[in-house]
Amino acid sequence: MKLNGNILLYLGFALAAVIIIFYLLFPSELLRDVLEERVAQINPDLTVMTGTIQPTIPPGFKLQPLSISHTDFPLLRSDYLKLTPNLFSLLTNPKVFYLKGTMGNGDFKGRGEINRKSKRPQEKLTLNLDEISVETFEIFKHWPKYQPSGELSGRINYDSLKGSGGTVEADVRITPFRITLNPPLMGLETLDFSELKALMVMTPRMLQIRRCEASGSQLEGKLTGSIGFSKPLGSSRITLSLTVKPQPGFAAQHKNDMIGGFFASDKAQKRGILLRFSGTLDHPSYRIR
């Protein structure tokens, strides 16, 4: 019994030594380069960049920080991402992996699949987002005149076989939602909403806003339309329709302002006004109806 106990003790020390050596000598930079190259081979439009990669227990990897872009369109930047494969799926297809991470004060969890054995190779990813600060999304930095804020939650799905070159579907909500205008628009410095809900579909060529509704004590708004992507991103063409309806308190507060003039009529106060946006992201134009 004593001999068996010693053997187990030695085996435990040996296993601990192997694990420590593995962690100390883990080829982080090599694996990072392999990962970025492998992703580019799977989908040339998808770019993954990370600082370091470290092993975790249970078996997996921790990447920090991490940024993901699709055709140079920023999709995600995470403080860290933990990637854990389904070990049983490594012997079959599709390969399944689980992920979780943080973005600012919020977090996300998800599940992915990679199937390279079928006639049409496929990658799928589902992300559940929980109270992620809108300010952490890099895409909004392209429009410094319109700075959004709020906590975003929702679901994002990616399927490489949908559409042409893959499709991202996002069903999200932001509570509360604020847009800071710099410079102010007709005297308005901020637009505040209690909630915004949006359903969007994105391909490498276009972003479709199928539904976007916001409500609050100031205004109610509905936005639909599309953005056709170009390079650079600022030259992307926009075709958007925005219906804005004032709340009674807002209309009374701005009855003597320039913006109050747009809502002066009974029709505008009951049905709202329609704004049609065109041009490009860097140089938009609009018409009011």
mmCIF file of C-alpha atoms in Angstrom:
data_model
loop_
_atom_site.group_PDB
_atom_site.id
_atom_site.type_symbol
_atom_site.label_atom_id
_atom_site.label_comp_id
_atom_site.label_asym_id
_atom_site.label_seq_id
_atom_site.Cartn_x
_atom_site.Cartn_y
_atom_site.Cartn_z
ATOM 1 C CA MET A 1 0.000 0.000 0.000
ATOM 2 C CA LYS A 2 2.876 2.342 0.875
ATOM 3 C CA LEU A 3 4.596 1.540 -2.432
ATOM 4 C CA ASN A 4 1.436 2.262 -4.399
ATOM 5 C CA GLY A 5 1.066 5.551 -2.527
ATOM 6 C CA ASN A 6 4.613 6.562 -3.438
ATOM 7 C CA ILE A 7 4.032 5.698 -7.101
ATOM 8 C CA LEU A 8 0.918 7.845 -7.196
ATOM 9 C CA LEU A 9 2.800 10.675 -5.499
ATOM 10 C CA TYR A 10 5.639 10.505 -8.032
ATOM 11 C CA LEU A 11 3.176 10.356 -10.911
ATOM 12 C CA GLY A 12 1.416 13.425 -9.523
ATOM 13 C CA PHE A 13 4.703 15.337 -9.273
ATOM 14 C CA ALA A 14 5.651 14.274 -12.806
ATOM 15 C CA LEU A 15 2.294 15.331 -14.214
ATOM 16 C CA ALA A 16 2.497 18.693 -12.440
ATOM 17 C CA ALA A 17 6.021 19.214 -13.802
ATOM 18 C CA VAL A 18 4.909 18.413 -17.338
ATOM 19 C CA ILE A 19 2.002 20.867 -17.072
ATOM 20 C CA ILE A 20 4.239 23.633 -15.678
ATOM 21 C CA ILE A 21 6.848 23.097 -18.397
ATOM 22 C CA PHE A 22 4.126 23.045 -21.045
ATOM 23 C CA TYR A 23 2.740 26.361 -19.849
ATOM 24 C CA LEU A 24 6.177 27.970 -19.557
ATOM 25 C CA LEU A 25 7.324 26.793 -22.990
ATOM 26 C CA PHE A 26 3.981 27.185 -24.752
ATOM 27 C CA PRO A 27 4.658 28.524 -28.308
ATOM 28 C CA SER A 28 2.272 31.482 -28.072
ATOM 29 C CA GLU A 29 3.656 33.504 -30.987
ATOM 30 C CA LEU A 30 3.857 30.502 -33.294
ATOM 31 C CA LEU A 31 0.287 29.451 -32.539
ATOM 32 C CA ARG A 32 -0.918 33.039 -33.023
ATOM 33 C CA ASP A 33 0.632 33.155 -36.501
ATOM 34 C CA VAL A 34 -0.796 29.747 -37.372
ATOM 35 C CA LEU A 35 -4.268 30.787 -36.181
ATOM 36 C CA GLU A 36 -4.313 34.013 -38.208
ATOM 37 C CA GLU A 37 -3.025 32.195 -41.307
ATOM 38 C CA ARG A 38 -5.507 29.337 -40.883
ATOM 39 C CA VAL A 39 -8.465 31.703 -40.564
ATOM 40 C CA ALA A 40 -7.345 33.494 -43.735
ATOM 41 C CA GLN A 41 -7.250 30.155 -45.559
ATOM 42 C CA ILE A 42 -10.733 29.201 -44.387
ATOM 43 C CA ASN A 43 -12.246 32.587 -45.254
ATOM 44 C CA PRO A 44 -10.053 35.218 -46.972
ATOM 45 C CA ASP A 45 -12.554 37.938 -46.024
ATOM 46 C CA LEU A 46 -12.216 37.162 -42.303
ATOM 47 C CA THR A 47 -9.323 38.655 -40.337
ATOM 48 C CA VAL A 48 -8.442 37.611 -36.785
ATOM 49 C CA MET A 49 -5.751 39.402 -34.802
ATOM 50 C CA THR A 50 -4.661 38.669 -31.243
ATOM 51 C CA GLY A 51 -1.852 39.624 -28.888
ATOM 52 C CA THR A 52 -1.117 36.408 -26.973
ATOM 53 C CA ILE A 53 -2.468 32.856 -26.849
ATOM 54 C CA GLN A 54 -2.200 30.804 -23.660
ATOM 55 C CA PRO A 55 -3.419 27.273 -22.813
ATOM 56 C CA THR A 56 -6.260 26.802 -20.331
ATOM 57 C CA ILE A 57 -7.822 24.055 -18.237
ATOM 58 C CA PRO A 58 -10.136 22.417 -19.289
ATOM 59 C CA PRO A 59 -8.233 22.008 -22.569
ATOM 60 C CA GLY A 60 -8.519 25.170 -24.636
ATOM 61 C CA PHE A 61 -6.912 28.491 -25.379
ATOM 62 C CA LYS A 62 -7.189 32.042 -24.098
ATOM 63 C CA LEU A 63 -6.622 34.862 -26.583
ATOM 64 C CA GLN A 64 -6.147 38.420 -25.369
ATOM 65 C CA PRO A 65 -6.910 40.878 -26.753
ATOM 66 C CA LEU A 66 -8.761 39.794 -29.896
ATOM 67 C CA SER A 67 -10.200 41.636 -32.884
ATOM 68 C CA ILE A 68 -12.269 40.182 -35.743
ATOM 69 C CA SER A 69 -12.997 41.958 -39.023
ATOM 70 C CA HIS A 70 -14.898 40.934 -42.147
ATOM 71 C CA THR A 71 -13.637 42.531 -45.380
ATOM 72 C CA ASP A 72 -11.978 45.234 -43.245
ATOM 73 C CA PHE A 73 -15.321 45.906 -41.514
ATOM 74 C CA PRO A 74 -14.748 45.690 -37.728
ATOM 75 C CA LEU A 75 -17.045 43.095 -36.193
ATOM 76 C CA LEU A 76 -15.719 42.460 -32.711
ATOM 77 C CA ARG A 77 -12.976 43.483 -30.321
ATOM 78 C CA SER A 78 -12.696 41.545 -27.096
ATOM 79 C CA ASP A 79 -10.558 42.066 -24.003
ATOM 80 C CA TYR A 80 -10.099 38.305 -23.949
ATOM 81 C CA LEU A 81 -11.589 35.234 -25.606
ATOM 82 C CA LYS A 82 -11.539 31.719 -24.182
ATOM 83 C CA LEU A 83 -11.876 29.011 -26.817
ATOM 84 C CA THR A 84 -12.723 25.443 -25.758
ATOM 85 C CA PRO A 85 -13.115 22.649 -28.338
ATOM 86 C CA ASN A 86 -15.562 19.801 -27.972
ATOM 87 C CA LEU A 87 -13.009 16.993 -27.717
ATOM 88 C CA PHE A 88 -15.378 14.315 -29.063
ATOM 89 C CA SER A 89 -16.117 16.386 -32.175
ATOM 90 C CA LEU A 90 -12.410 16.476 -33.095
ATOM 91 C CA LEU A 91 -12.815 12.917 -34.388
ATOM 92 C CA THR A 92 -15.886 13.714 -36.488
ATOM 93 C CA ASN A 93 -17.447 16.534 -38.505
ATOM 94 C CA PRO A 94 -18.370 19.253 -37.917
ATOM 95 C CA LYS A 95 -15.731 20.318 -35.426
ATOM 96 C CA VAL A 96 -17.484 22.090 -32.543
ATOM 97 C CA PHE A 97 -16.036 24.683 -30.205
ATOM 98 C CA TYR A 98 -17.348 26.947 -27.452
ATOM 99 C CA LEU A 99 -16.243 30.462 -26.672
ATOM 100 C CA LYS A 100 -16.731 33.151 -24.089
ATOM 101 C CA GLY A 101 -15.156 36.485 -23.370
ATOM 102 C CA THR A 102 -15.590 40.050 -22.251
ATOM 103 C CA MET A 103 -16.050 43.390 -23.952
ATOM 104 C CA GLY A 104 -15.791 46.312 -21.559
ATOM 105 C CA ASN A 105 -18.162 45.651 -18.657
ATOM 106 C CA GLY A 106 -20.229 43.136 -20.640
ATOM 107 C CA ASP A 107 -19.624 39.592 -21.807
ATOM 108 C CA PHE A 108 -20.546 37.131 -24.520
ATOM 109 C CA LYS A 109 -20.826 33.382 -24.986
ATOM 110 C CA GLY A 110 -21.132 31.349 -28.133
ATOM 111 C CA ARG A 111 -20.821 28.155 -30.132
ATOM 112 C CA GLY A 112 -19.112 27.543 -33.445
ATOM 113 C CA GLU A 113 -18.872 24.793 -36.049
ATOM 114 C CA ILE A 114 -16.333 24.102 -38.780
ATOM 115 C CA ASN A 115 -17.061 21.481 -41.429
ATOM 116 C CA ARG A 116 -14.273 21.025 -43.980
ATOM 117 C CA LYS A 117 -15.292 17.543 -45.196
ATOM 118 C CA SER A 118 -18.562 18.432 -46.950
ATOM 119 C CA LYS A 119 -18.796 19.382 -50.638
ATOM 120 C CA ARG A 120 -19.294 22.987 -49.570
ATOM 121 C CA PRO A 121 -17.086 23.793 -46.552
ATOM 122 C CA GLN A 122 -19.075 25.610 -43.901
ATOM 123 C CA GLU A 123 -18.395 27.730 -40.831
ATOM 124 C CA LYS A 124 -21.122 28.697 -38.380
ATOM 125 C CA LEU A 125 -21.015 30.873 -35.285
ATOM 126 C CA THR A 126 -23.612 31.958 -32.737
ATOM 127 C CA LEU A 127 -22.902 34.666 -30.142
ATOM 128 C CA ASN A 128 -25.073 35.756 -27.232
ATOM 129 C CA LEU A 129 -24.211 39.268 -26.030
ATOM 130 C CA ASP A 130 -25.048 40.560 -22.559
ATOM 131 C CA GLU A 131 -24.907 44.240 -21.524
ATOM 132 C CA ILE A 132 -21.921 45.212 -23.648
ATOM 133 C CA SER A 133 -21.181 48.926 -23.771
ATOM 134 C CA VAL A 134 -21.848 50.303 -27.252
ATOM 135 C CA GLU A 135 -18.731 52.477 -26.985
ATOM 136 C CA THR A 136 -16.533 49.365 -27.182
ATOM 137 C CA PHE A 137 -17.596 48.643 -30.792
ATOM 138 C CA GLU A 138 -14.872 50.027 -33.028
ATOM 139 C CA ILE A 139 -17.162 50.566 -36.005
ATOM 140 C CA PHE A 140 -18.733 53.647 -34.418
ATOM 141 C CA LYS A 141 -15.356 55.391 -34.332
ATOM 142 C CA HIS A 142 -15.771 55.986 -38.071
ATOM 143 C CA TRP A 143 -18.467 58.584 -37.347
ATOM 144 C CA PRO A 144 -17.191 60.843 -34.547
ATOM 145 C CA LYS A 145 -20.030 63.329 -35.146
ATOM 146 C CA TYR A 146 -22.591 60.791 -33.924
ATOM 147 C CA GLN A 147 -21.478 59.032 -30.746
ATOM 148 C CA PRO A 148 -23.889 56.348 -29.447
ATOM 149 C CA SER A 149 -23.945 54.991 -25.912
ATOM 150 C CA GLY A 150 -25.897 52.372 -23.994
ATOM 151 C CA GLU A 151 -25.810 48.687 -23.019
ATOM 152 C CA LEU A 152 -26.239 46.193 -25.855
ATOM 153 C CA SER A 153 -27.650 42.671 -25.531
ATOM 154 C CA GLY A 154 -28.819 40.236 -28.172
ATOM 155 C CA ARG A 155 -27.825 37.480 -30.554
ATOM 156 C CA ILE A 156 -25.522 37.328 -33.580
ATOM 157 C CA ASN A 157 -25.413 34.445 -36.084
ATOM 158 C CA TYR A 158 -22.882 33.854 -38.858
ATOM 159 C CA ASP A 159 -23.198 31.248 -41.628
ATOM 160 C CA SER A 160 -20.598 31.053 -44.391
ATOM 161 C CA LEU A 161 -23.031 29.344 -46.804
ATOM 162 C CA LYS A 162 -25.744 31.984 -46.601
ATOM 163 C CA GLY A 163 -25.688 34.747 -49.171
ATOM 164 C CA SER A 164 -22.581 35.487 -51.218
ATOM 165 C CA GLY A 165 -19.502 35.139 -49.043
ATOM 166 C CA GLY A 166 -21.339 34.519 -45.784
ATOM 167 C CA THR A 167 -24.057 36.319 -43.840
ATOM 168 C CA VAL A 168 -24.183 37.842 -40.367
ATOM 169 C CA GLU A 169 -27.623 38.256 -38.770
ATOM 170 C CA ALA A 170 -27.920 40.439 -35.666
ATOM 171 C CA ASP A 171 -31.000 40.790 -33.450
ATOM 172 C CA VAL A 172 -30.056 43.246 -30.711
ATOM 173 C CA ARG A 173 -31.437 45.786 -28.248
ATOM 174 C CA ILE A 174 -29.786 48.742 -26.504
ATOM 175 C CA THR A 175 -31.108 50.068 -23.179
ATOM 176 C CA PRO A 176 -30.966 52.946 -22.648
ATOM 177 C CA PHE A 177 -29.786 54.444 -25.938
ATOM 178 C CA ARG A 178 -28.267 57.900 -26.431
ATOM 179 C CA ILE A 179 -26.757 59.672 -29.435
ATOM 180 C CA THR A 180 -24.466 62.614 -28.730
ATOM 181 C CA LEU A 181 -24.350 65.069 -31.648
ATOM 182 C CA ASN A 182 -21.117 66.970 -32.227
ATOM 183 C CA PRO A 183 -21.703 69.586 -33.464
ATOM 184 C CA PRO A 184 -25.297 69.908 -32.217
ATOM 185 C CA LEU A 185 -28.083 69.490 -34.775
ATOM 186 C CA MET A 186 -30.482 72.455 -34.801
ATOM 187 C CA GLY A 187 -29.747 73.072 -31.130
ATOM 188 C CA LEU A 188 -29.999 69.404 -30.092
ATOM 189 C CA GLU A 189 -26.912 68.043 -28.341
ATOM 190 C CA THR A 190 -28.286 64.616 -27.429
ATOM 191 C CA LEU A 191 -31.104 62.278 -28.410
ATOM 192 C CA ASP A 192 -32.239 59.994 -25.580
ATOM 193 C CA PHE A 193 -34.267 56.804 -25.938
ATOM 194 C CA SER A 194 -35.311 54.294 -23.319
ATOM 195 C CA GLU A 195 -34.768 51.402 -25.744
ATOM 196 C CA LEU A 196 -33.653 50.603 -29.266
ATOM 197 C CA LYS A 197 -34.381 47.302 -31.026
ATOM 198 C CA ALA A 198 -32.797 46.336 -34.327
ATOM 199 C CA LEU A 199 -32.711 43.428 -36.764
ATOM 200 C CA MET A 200 -29.879 43.635 -39.297
ATOM 201 C CA VAL A 201 -28.369 41.379 -41.952
ATOM 202 C CA MET A 202 -24.846 41.909 -43.222
ATOM 203 C CA THR A 203 -22.966 40.380 -46.163
ATOM 204 C CA PRO A 204 -19.535 41.378 -47.480
ATOM 205 C CA ARG A 205 -21.306 43.738 -49.889
ATOM 206 C CA MET A 206 -24.160 45.217 -47.903
ATOM 207 C CA LEU A 207 -25.762 45.930 -44.538
ATOM 208 C CA GLN A 208 -29.555 45.674 -44.542
ATOM 209 C CA ILE A 209 -31.484 47.279 -41.697
ATOM 210 C CA ARG A 210 -34.692 45.293 -41.719
ATOM 211 C CA ARG A 211 -36.034 46.782 -38.505
ATOM 212 C CA CYS A 212 -34.787 49.462 -36.154
ATOM 213 C CA GLU A 213 -37.167 51.055 -33.661
ATOM 214 C CA ALA A 214 -36.403 53.441 -30.806
ATOM 215 C CA SER A 215 -38.695 54.949 -28.195
ATOM 216 C CA GLY A 216 -38.230 57.437 -25.394
ATOM 217 C CA SER A 217 -39.504 60.555 -23.672
ATOM 218 C CA GLN A 218 -38.250 62.823 -26.474
ATOM 219 C CA LEU A 219 -38.880 61.006 -29.739
ATOM 220 C CA GLU A 220 -39.975 57.788 -31.392
ATOM 221 C CA GLY A 221 -38.112 56.625 -34.463
ATOM 222 C CA LYS A 222 -38.162 53.879 -37.114
ATOM 223 C CA LEU A 223 -35.253 53.280 -39.487
ATOM 224 C CA THR A 224 -35.002 50.972 -42.522
ATOM 225 C CA GLY A 225 -32.722 50.779 -45.530
ATOM 226 C CA SER A 226 -29.280 49.597 -46.534
ATOM 227 C CA ILE A 227 -25.614 50.510 -46.768
ATOM 228 C CA GLY A 228 -23.655 49.227 -49.772
ATOM 229 C CA PHE A 229 -20.063 48.714 -48.708
ATOM 230 C CA SER A 230 -17.142 50.213 -50.588
ATOM 231 C CA LYS A 231 -13.479 50.772 -49.881
ATOM 232 C CA PRO A 232 -12.655 52.962 -48.072
ATOM 233 C CA LEU A 233 -15.623 52.486 -45.762
ATOM 234 C CA GLY A 234 -16.491 56.195 -45.816
ATOM 235 C CA SER A 235 -17.377 55.965 -49.515
ATOM 236 C CA SER A 236 -20.088 53.339 -48.887
ATOM 237 C CA ARG A 237 -23.447 54.297 -50.383
ATOM 238 C CA ILE A 238 -26.423 54.736 -48.045
ATOM 239 C CA THR A 239 -30.143 54.467 -48.739
ATOM 240 C CA LEU A 240 -32.036 54.984 -45.499
ATOM 241 C CA SER A 241 -35.517 56.074 -44.446
ATOM 242 C CA LEU A 242 -36.119 57.454 -40.964
ATOM 243 C CA THR A 243 -39.527 58.284 -39.527
ATOM 244 C CA VAL A 244 -39.399 60.499 -36.432
ATOM 245 C CA LYS A 245 -42.375 61.268 -34.231
ATOM 246 C CA PRO A 246 -42.147 63.720 -31.304
ATOM 247 C CA GLN A 247 -43.523 63.054 -27.858
ATOM 248 C CA PRO A 248 -45.867 65.772 -26.505
ATOM 249 C CA GLY A 249 -43.304 67.063 -24.019
ATOM 250 C CA PHE A 250 -40.592 67.344 -26.670
ATOM 251 C CA ALA A 251 -42.828 69.232 -29.093
ATOM 252 C CA ALA A 252 -43.800 71.728 -26.388
ATOM 253 C CA GLN A 253 -40.210 72.210 -25.220
ATOM 254 C CA HIS A 254 -38.958 73.036 -28.726
ATOM 255 C CA LYS A 255 -41.938 74.942 -30.082
ATOM 256 C CA ASN A 256 -39.777 78.056 -30.543
ATOM 257 C CA ASP A 257 -36.674 76.224 -31.875
ATOM 258 C CA MET A 258 -35.733 75.452 -35.444
ATOM 259 C CA ILE A 259 -36.310 71.762 -34.910
ATOM 260 C CA GLY A 260 -39.732 72.530 -33.421
ATOM 261 C CA GLY A 261 -40.736 74.004 -36.765
ATOM 262 C CA PHE A 262 -40.526 70.575 -38.395
ATOM 263 C CA PHE A 263 -43.097 69.233 -35.932
ATOM 264 C CA ALA A 264 -45.374 72.293 -35.892
ATOM 265 C CA SER A 265 -48.168 70.806 -37.993
ATOM 266 C CA ASP A 266 -50.805 68.468 -36.590
ATOM 267 C CA LYS A 267 -49.842 65.870 -39.213
ATOM 268 C CA ALA A 268 -46.197 65.889 -38.127
ATOM 269 C CA GLN A 269 -47.136 65.529 -34.463
ATOM 270 C CA LYS A 270 -49.491 62.629 -35.166
ATOM 271 C CA ARG A 271 -47.554 60.749 -37.860
ATOM 272 C CA GLY A 272 -44.085 62.199 -37.575
ATOM 273 C CA ILE A 273 -41.777 63.369 -40.342
ATOM 274 C CA LEU A 274 -39.915 61.267 -42.902
ATOM 275 C CA LEU A 275 -36.219 61.781 -43.597
ATOM 276 C CA ARG A 276 -34.564 60.071 -46.564
ATOM 277 C CA PHE A 277 -30.781 59.757 -46.434
ATOM 278 C CA SER A 278 -28.552 59.206 -49.454
ATOM 279 C CA GLY A 279 -24.967 59.861 -50.494
ATOM 280 C CA THR A 280 -22.087 58.218 -48.646
ATOM 281 C CA LEU A 281 -21.205 57.599 -45.023
ATOM 282 C CA ASP A 282 -18.645 60.387 -45.061
ATOM 283 C CA HIS A 283 -20.861 62.792 -47.007
ATOM 284 C CA PRO A 284 -24.539 62.028 -46.357
ATOM 285 C CA SER A 285 -27.423 64.136 -47.593
ATOM 286 C CA TYR A 286 -31.075 64.068 -46.580
ATOM 287 C CA ARG A 287 -34.528 65.241 -47.627
ATOM 288 C CA ILE A 288 -37.437 65.876 -45.294
ATOM 289 C CA ARG A 289 -41.005 64.968 -46.224
#
